[in-house]
PDB file of C-alpha atoms in Angstrom:
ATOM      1  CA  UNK A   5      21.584   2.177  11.704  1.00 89.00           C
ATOM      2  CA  UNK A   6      19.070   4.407  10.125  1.00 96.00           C
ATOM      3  CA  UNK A   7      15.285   4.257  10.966  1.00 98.00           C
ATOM      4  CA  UNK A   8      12.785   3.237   8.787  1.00 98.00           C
ATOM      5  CA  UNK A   9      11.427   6.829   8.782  1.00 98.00           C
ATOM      6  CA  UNK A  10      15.071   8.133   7.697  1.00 98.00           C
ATOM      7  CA  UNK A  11      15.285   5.152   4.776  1.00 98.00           C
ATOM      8  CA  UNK A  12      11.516   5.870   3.817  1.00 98.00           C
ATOM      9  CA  UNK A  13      10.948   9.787   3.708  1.00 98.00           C
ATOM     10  CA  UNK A  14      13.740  10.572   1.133  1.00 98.00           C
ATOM     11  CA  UNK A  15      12.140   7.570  -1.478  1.00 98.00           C
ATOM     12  CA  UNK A  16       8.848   8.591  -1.683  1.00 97.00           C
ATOM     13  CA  UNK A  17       9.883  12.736  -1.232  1.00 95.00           C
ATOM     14  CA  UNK A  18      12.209  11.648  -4.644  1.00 95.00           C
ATOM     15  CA  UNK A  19      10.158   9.307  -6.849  1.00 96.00           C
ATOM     16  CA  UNK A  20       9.910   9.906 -10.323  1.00 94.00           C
ATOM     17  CA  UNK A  21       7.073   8.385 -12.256  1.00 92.00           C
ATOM     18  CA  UNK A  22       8.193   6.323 -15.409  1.00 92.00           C
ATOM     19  CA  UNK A  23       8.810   7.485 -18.696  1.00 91.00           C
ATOM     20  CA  UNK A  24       7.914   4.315 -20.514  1.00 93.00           C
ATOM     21  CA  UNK A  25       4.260   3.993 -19.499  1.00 95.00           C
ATOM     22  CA  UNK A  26       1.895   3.030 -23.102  1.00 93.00           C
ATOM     23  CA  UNK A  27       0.769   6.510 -24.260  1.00 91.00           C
ATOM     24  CA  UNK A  28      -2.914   5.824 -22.445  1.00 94.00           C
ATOM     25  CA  UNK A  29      -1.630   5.259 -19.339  1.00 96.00           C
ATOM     26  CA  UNK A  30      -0.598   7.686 -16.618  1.00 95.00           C
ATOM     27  CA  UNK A  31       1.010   8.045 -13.279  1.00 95.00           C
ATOM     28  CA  UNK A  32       0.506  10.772 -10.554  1.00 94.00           C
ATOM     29  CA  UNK A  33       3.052  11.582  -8.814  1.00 96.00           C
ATOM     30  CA  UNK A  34       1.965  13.760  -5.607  1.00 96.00           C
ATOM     31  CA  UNK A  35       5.375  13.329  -3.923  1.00 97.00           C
ATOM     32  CA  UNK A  36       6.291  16.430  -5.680  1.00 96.00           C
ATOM     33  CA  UNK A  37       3.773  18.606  -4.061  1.00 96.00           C
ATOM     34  CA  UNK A  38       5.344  20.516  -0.873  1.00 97.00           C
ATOM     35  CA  UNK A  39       2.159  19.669   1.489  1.00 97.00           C
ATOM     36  CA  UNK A  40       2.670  16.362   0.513  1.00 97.00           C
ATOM     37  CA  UNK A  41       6.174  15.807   1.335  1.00 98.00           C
ATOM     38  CA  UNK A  42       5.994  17.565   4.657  1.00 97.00           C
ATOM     39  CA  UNK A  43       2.610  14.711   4.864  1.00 97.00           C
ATOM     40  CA  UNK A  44       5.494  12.395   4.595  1.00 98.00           C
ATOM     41  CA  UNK A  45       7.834  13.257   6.755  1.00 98.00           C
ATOM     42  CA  UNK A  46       4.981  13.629   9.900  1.00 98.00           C
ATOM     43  CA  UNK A  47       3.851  10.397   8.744  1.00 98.00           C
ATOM     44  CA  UNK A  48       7.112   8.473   8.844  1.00 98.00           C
ATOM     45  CA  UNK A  49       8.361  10.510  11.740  1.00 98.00           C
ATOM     46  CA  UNK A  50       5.442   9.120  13.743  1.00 98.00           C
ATOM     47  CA  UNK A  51       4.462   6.071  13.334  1.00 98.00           C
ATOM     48  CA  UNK A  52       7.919   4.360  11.898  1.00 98.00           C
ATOM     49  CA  UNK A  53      10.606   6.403  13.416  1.00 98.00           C
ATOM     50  CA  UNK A  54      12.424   3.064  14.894  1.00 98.00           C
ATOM     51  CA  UNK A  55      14.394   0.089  13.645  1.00 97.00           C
ATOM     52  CA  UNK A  56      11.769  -2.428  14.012  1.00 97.00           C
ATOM     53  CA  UNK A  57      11.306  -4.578  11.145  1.00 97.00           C
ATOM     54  CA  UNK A  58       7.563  -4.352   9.954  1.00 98.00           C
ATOM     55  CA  UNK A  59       5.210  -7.308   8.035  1.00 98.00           C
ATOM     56  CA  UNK A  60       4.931  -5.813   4.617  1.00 98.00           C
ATOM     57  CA  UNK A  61       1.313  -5.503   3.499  1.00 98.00           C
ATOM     58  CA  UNK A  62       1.221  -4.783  -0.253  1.00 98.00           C
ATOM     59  CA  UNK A  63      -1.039  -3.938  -2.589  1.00 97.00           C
ATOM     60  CA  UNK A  64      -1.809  -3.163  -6.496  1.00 97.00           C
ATOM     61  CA  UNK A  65      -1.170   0.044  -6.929  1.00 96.00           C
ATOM     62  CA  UNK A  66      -2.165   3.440  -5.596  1.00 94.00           C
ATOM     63  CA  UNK A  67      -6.064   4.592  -5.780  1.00 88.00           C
ATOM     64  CA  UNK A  68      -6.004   8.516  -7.405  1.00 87.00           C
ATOM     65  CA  UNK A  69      -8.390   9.238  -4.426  1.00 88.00           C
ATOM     66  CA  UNK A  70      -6.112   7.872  -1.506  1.00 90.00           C
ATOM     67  CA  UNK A  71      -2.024   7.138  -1.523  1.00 89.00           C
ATOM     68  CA  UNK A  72      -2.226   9.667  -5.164  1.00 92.00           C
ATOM     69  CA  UNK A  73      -3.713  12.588  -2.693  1.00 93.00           C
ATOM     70  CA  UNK A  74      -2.151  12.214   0.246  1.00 96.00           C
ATOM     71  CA  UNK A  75       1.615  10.091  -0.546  1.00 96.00           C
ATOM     72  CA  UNK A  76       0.127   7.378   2.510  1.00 97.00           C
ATOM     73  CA  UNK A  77      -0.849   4.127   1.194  1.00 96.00           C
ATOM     74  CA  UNK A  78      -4.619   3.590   1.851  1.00 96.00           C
ATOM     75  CA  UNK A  79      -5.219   6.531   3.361  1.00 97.00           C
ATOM     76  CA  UNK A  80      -7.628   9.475   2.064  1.00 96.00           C
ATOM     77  CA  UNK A  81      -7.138  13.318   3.645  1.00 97.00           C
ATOM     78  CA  UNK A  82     -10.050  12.261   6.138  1.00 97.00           C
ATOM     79  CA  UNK A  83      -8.668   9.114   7.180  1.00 97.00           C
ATOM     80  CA  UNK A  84      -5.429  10.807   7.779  1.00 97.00           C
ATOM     81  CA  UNK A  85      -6.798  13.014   9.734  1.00 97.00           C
ATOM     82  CA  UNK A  86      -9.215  10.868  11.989  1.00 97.00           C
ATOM     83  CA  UNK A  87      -6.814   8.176  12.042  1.00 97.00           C
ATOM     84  CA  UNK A  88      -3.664   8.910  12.644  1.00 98.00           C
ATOM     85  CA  UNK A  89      -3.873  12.414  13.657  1.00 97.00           C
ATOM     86  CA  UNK A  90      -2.134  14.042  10.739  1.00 97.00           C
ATOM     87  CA  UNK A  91      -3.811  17.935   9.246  1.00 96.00           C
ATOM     88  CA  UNK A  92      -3.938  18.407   6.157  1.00 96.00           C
ATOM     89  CA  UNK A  93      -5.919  21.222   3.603  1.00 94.00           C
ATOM     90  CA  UNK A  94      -6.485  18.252   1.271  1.00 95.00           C
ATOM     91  CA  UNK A  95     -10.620  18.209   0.496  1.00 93.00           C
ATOM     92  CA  UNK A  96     -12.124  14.561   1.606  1.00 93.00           C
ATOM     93  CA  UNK A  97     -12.063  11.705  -1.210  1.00 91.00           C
ATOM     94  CA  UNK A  98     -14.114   9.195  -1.699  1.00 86.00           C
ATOM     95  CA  UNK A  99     -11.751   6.101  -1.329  1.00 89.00           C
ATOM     96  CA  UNK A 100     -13.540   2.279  -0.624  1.00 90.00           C
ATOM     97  CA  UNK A 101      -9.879   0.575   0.286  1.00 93.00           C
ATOM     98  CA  UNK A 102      -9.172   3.320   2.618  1.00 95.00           C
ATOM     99  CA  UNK A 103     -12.735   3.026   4.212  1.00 95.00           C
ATOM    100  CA  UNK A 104     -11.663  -0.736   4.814  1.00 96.00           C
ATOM    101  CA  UNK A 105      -8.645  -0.517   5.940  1.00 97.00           C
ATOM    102  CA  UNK A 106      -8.988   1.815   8.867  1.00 97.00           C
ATOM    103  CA  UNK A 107     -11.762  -0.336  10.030  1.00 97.00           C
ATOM    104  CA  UNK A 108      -8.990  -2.922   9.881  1.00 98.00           C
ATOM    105  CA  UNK A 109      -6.665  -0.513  11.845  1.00 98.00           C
ATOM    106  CA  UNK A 110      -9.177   0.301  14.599  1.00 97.00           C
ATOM    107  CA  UNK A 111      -9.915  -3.141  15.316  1.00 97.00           C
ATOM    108  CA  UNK A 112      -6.064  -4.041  15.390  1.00 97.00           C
ATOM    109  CA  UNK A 113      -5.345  -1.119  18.163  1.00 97.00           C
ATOM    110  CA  UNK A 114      -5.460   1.527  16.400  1.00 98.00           C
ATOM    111  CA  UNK A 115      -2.752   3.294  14.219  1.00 98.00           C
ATOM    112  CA  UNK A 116       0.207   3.212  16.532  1.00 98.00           C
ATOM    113  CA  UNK A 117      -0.219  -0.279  16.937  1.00 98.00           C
ATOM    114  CA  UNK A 118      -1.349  -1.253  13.348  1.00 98.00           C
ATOM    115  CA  UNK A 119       1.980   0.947  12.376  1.00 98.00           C
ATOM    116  CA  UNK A 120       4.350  -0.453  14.638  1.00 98.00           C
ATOM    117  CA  UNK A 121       3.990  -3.938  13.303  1.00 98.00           C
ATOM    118  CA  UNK A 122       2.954  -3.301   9.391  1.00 98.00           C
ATOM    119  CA  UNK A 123       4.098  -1.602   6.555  1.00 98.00           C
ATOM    120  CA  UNK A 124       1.160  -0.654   4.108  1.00 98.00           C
ATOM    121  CA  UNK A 125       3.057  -0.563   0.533  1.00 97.00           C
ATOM    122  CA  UNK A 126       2.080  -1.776  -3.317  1.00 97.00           C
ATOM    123  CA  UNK A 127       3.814  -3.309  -5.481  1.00 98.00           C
ATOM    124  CA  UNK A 128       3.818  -0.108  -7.950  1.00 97.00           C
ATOM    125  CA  UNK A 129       4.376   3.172  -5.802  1.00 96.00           C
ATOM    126  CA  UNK A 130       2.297   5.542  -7.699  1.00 97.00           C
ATOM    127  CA  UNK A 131      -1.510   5.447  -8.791  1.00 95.00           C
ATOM    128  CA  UNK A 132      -2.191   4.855 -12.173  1.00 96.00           C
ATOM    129  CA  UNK A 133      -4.763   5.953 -14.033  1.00 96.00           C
ATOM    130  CA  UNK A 134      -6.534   5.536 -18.121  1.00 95.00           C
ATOM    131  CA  UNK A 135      -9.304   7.440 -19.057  1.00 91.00           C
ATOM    132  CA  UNK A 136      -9.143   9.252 -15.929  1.00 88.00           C
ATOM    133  CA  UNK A 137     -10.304   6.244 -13.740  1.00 92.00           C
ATOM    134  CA  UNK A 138      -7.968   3.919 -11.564  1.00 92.00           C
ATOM    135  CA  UNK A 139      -5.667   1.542 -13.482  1.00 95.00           C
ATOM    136  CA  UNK A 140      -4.187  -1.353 -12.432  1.00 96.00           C
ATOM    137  CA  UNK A 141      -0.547  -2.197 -13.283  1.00 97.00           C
ATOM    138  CA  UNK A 142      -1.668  -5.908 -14.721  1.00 97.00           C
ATOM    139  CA  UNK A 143      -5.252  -4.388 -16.522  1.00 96.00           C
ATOM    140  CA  UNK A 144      -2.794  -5.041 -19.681  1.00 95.00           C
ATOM    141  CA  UNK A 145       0.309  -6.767 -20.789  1.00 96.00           C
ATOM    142  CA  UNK A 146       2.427  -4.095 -22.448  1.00 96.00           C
ATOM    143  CA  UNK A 147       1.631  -1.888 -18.306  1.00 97.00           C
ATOM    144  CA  UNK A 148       3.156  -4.573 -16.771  1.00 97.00           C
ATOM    145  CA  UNK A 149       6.140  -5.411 -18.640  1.00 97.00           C
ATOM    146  CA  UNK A 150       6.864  -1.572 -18.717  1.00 96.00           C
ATOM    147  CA  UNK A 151       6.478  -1.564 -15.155  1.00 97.00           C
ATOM    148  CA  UNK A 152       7.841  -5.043 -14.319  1.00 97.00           C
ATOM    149  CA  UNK A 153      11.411  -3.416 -13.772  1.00 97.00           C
ATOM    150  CA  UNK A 154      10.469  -0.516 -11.410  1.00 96.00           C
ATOM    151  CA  UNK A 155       7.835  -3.322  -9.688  1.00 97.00           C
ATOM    152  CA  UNK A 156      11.048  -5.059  -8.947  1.00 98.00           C
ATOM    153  CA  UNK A 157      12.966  -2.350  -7.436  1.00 97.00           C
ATOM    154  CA  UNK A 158      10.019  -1.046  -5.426  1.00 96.00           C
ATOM    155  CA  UNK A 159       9.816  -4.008  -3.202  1.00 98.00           C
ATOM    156  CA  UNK A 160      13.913  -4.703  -3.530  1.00 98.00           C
ATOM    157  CA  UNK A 161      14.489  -0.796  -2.286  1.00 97.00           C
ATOM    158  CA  UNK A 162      11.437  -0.903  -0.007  1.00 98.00           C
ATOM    159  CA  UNK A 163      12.644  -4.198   2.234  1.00 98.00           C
ATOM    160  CA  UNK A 164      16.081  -2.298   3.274  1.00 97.00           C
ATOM    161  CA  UNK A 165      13.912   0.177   5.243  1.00 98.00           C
ATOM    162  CA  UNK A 166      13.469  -3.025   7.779  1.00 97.00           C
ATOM    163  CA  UNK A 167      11.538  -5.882   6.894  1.00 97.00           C
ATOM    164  CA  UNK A 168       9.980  -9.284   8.612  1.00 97.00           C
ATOM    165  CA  UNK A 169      10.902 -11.440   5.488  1.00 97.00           C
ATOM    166  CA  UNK A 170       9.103 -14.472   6.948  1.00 97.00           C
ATOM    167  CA  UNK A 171       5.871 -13.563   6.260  1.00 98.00           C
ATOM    168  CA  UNK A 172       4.149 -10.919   3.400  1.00 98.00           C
ATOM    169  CA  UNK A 173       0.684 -10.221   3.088  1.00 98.00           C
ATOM    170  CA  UNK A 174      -1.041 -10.017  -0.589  1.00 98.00           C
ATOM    171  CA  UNK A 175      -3.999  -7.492  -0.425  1.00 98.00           C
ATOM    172  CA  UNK A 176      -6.240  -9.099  -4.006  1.00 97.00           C
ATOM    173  CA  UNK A 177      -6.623 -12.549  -5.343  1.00 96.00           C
ATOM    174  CA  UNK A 178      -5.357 -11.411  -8.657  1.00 96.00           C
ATOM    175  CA  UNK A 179      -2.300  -9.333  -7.374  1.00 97.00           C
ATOM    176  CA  UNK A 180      -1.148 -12.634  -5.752  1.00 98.00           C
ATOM    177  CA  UNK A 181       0.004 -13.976  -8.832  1.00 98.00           C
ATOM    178  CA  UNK A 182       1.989 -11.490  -9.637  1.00 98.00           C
ATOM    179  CA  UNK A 183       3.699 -10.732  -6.083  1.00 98.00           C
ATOM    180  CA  UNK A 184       4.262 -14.698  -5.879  1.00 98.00           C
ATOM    181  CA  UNK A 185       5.995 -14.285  -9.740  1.00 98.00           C
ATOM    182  CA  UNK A 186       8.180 -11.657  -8.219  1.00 98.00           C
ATOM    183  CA  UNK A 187       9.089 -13.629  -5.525  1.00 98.00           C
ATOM    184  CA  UNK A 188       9.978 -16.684  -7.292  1.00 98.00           C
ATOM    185  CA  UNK A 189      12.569 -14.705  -9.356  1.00 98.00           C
ATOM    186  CA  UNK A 190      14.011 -12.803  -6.327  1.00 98.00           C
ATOM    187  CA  UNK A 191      13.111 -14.614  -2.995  1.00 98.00           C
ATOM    188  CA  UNK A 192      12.088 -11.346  -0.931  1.00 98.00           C
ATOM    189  CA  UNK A 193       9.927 -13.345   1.297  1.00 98.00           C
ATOM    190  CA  UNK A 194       9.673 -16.815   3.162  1.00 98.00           C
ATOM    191  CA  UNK A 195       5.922 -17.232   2.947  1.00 97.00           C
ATOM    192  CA  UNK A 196       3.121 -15.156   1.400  1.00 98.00           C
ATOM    193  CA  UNK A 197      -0.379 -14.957   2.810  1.00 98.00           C
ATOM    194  CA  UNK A 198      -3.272 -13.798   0.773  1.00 98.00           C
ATOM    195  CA  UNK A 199      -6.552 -11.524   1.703  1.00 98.00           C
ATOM    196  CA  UNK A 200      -9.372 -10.432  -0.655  1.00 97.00           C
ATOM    197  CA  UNK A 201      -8.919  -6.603  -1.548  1.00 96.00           C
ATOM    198  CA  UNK A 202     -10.703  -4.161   0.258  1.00 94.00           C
ATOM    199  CA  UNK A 203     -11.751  -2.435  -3.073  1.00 92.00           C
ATOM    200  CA  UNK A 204     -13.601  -5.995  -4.153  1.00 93.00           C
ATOM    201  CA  UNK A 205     -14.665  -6.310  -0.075  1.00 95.00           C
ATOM    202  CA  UNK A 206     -16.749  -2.935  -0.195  1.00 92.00           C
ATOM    203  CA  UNK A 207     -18.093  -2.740  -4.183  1.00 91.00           C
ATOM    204  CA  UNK A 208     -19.133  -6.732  -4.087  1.00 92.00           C
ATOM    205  CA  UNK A 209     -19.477  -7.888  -0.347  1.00 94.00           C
ATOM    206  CA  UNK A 210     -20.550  -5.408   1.822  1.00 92.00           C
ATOM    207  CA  UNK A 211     -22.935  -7.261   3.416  1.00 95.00           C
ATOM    208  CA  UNK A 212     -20.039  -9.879   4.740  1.00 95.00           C
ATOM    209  CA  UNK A 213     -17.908  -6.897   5.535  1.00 94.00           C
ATOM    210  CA  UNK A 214     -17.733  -8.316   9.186  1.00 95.00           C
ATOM    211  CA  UNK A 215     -16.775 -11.418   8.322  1.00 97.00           C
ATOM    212  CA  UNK A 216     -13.672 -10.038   5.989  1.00 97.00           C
ATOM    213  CA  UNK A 217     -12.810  -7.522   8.534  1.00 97.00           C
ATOM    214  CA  UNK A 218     -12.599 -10.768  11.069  1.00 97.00           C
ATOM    215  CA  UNK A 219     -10.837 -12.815   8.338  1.00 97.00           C
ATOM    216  CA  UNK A 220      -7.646  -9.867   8.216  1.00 98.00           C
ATOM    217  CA  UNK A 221      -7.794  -9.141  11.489  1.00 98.00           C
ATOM    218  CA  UNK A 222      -6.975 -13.271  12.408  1.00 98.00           C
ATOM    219  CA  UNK A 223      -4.362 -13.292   9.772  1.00 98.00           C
ATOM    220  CA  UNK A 224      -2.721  -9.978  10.702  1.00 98.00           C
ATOM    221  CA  UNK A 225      -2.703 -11.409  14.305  1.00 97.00           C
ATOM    222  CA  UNK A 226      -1.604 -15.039  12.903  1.00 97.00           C
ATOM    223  CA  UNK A 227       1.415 -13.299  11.175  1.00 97.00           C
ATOM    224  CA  UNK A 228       2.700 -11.336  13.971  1.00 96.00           C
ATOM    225  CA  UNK A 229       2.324 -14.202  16.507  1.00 90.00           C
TER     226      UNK A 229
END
């Protein structure tokens, strides 16, 4: 049986962004850089080079600053660095989700531990951007139902590197109603549990930050348990 590393490495080192976007929408696609591919590989050959199923933890799409740099959901040059031990020449990004959600790491363990039981993804693989600031695939109808298709085959493709179906976790209030759509219509997952974005956590409730960070930390632990 192949790893998750060996299923996950040669999807994101070959994904194509979509032809079909509206004409004022775009979608960067790093995984053709060289640096970032061989990002990539040390990534995945680290931290999921098993066959243990992982909770999927799935978000909007991709910030330009964090998974559109580096190819690692969340995760800015510096975090990648700092975190999880990875080099890189990329220059530091400013990136709230990513500052989140290696506070959320740290407190669960620490990356080999976060790693071993989750899989940080999104529902749409590549960042999107309009006007040259972050998009989101549902900030308008005719996005969506472009990307509703390839949305659909992310998580479908994405679950066959090894998955925990009973649980998912929904990263934004908002994207929940499109991840639960989804999974009416093709029953990926048993049970779906929601958090409040990171984004929204830092830019509207900093000053509760602890209590969010407790809040994800109880549910991560809830889900594994």
């Amino acid at each position: 049986m192949p790893t998750f590393a060996e299923q996950a490495i040669p999807y994101y080192n070959t994904l194509v962004a979509p032809a079909n976007l509206p004409i004022d929408v775009s979608a960067i696609n790093p995984y053709k850089q060289p640096a970032v591919q061989r990002i990539v590989e040390e990534f995945y050959g680290r931290f999921f080079n098993d066959t243990n199923p992982r909770i999927f933890v799935l978000g909007i799409n991709p910030g330009r600053f964090g998974s559109g740099v580096t190819g690692i959901s969340f995760t800015t040059p510096q975090n990648l660095r700092r975190y999880c031990g990875i080099e890189n020449d990329f220059r530091d990004t400013p990136e709230l989700s990513s500052r989140f959600i290696y506070q959320v790491v740290e407190a669960f363990g620490g990356a080999a531990a976060f790693y071993g039981q989750f899989f940080l993804t999104s529902l749409f693989p590549l960042a999107l951007t309009k006007g040259g600031k972050n998009y989101n695939f549902y900030d308008d109808r005719a996005t969506t139902e472009a990307l509703w298709p390839a949305i659909t085959e992310t998580v479908r493709t994405q679950i066959r590197f090894g998955y925990n179906r009973n649980v998912a976790v929904c990263l934004g209030r908002k994207n929940e109603s499109y991840l639960r759509k989804l999974n009416d219509q093709q029953g990926f997952f048993d049970r779906i549990v929601t958090l409040d974005h990171p984004r929204y956590i830092l830019q509207y409730k900093t000053k509760d930050m602890p209590m969010y960070l407790e809040r994800y930390i109880t549910t991560l632990h809830e889900c594994v348990a």
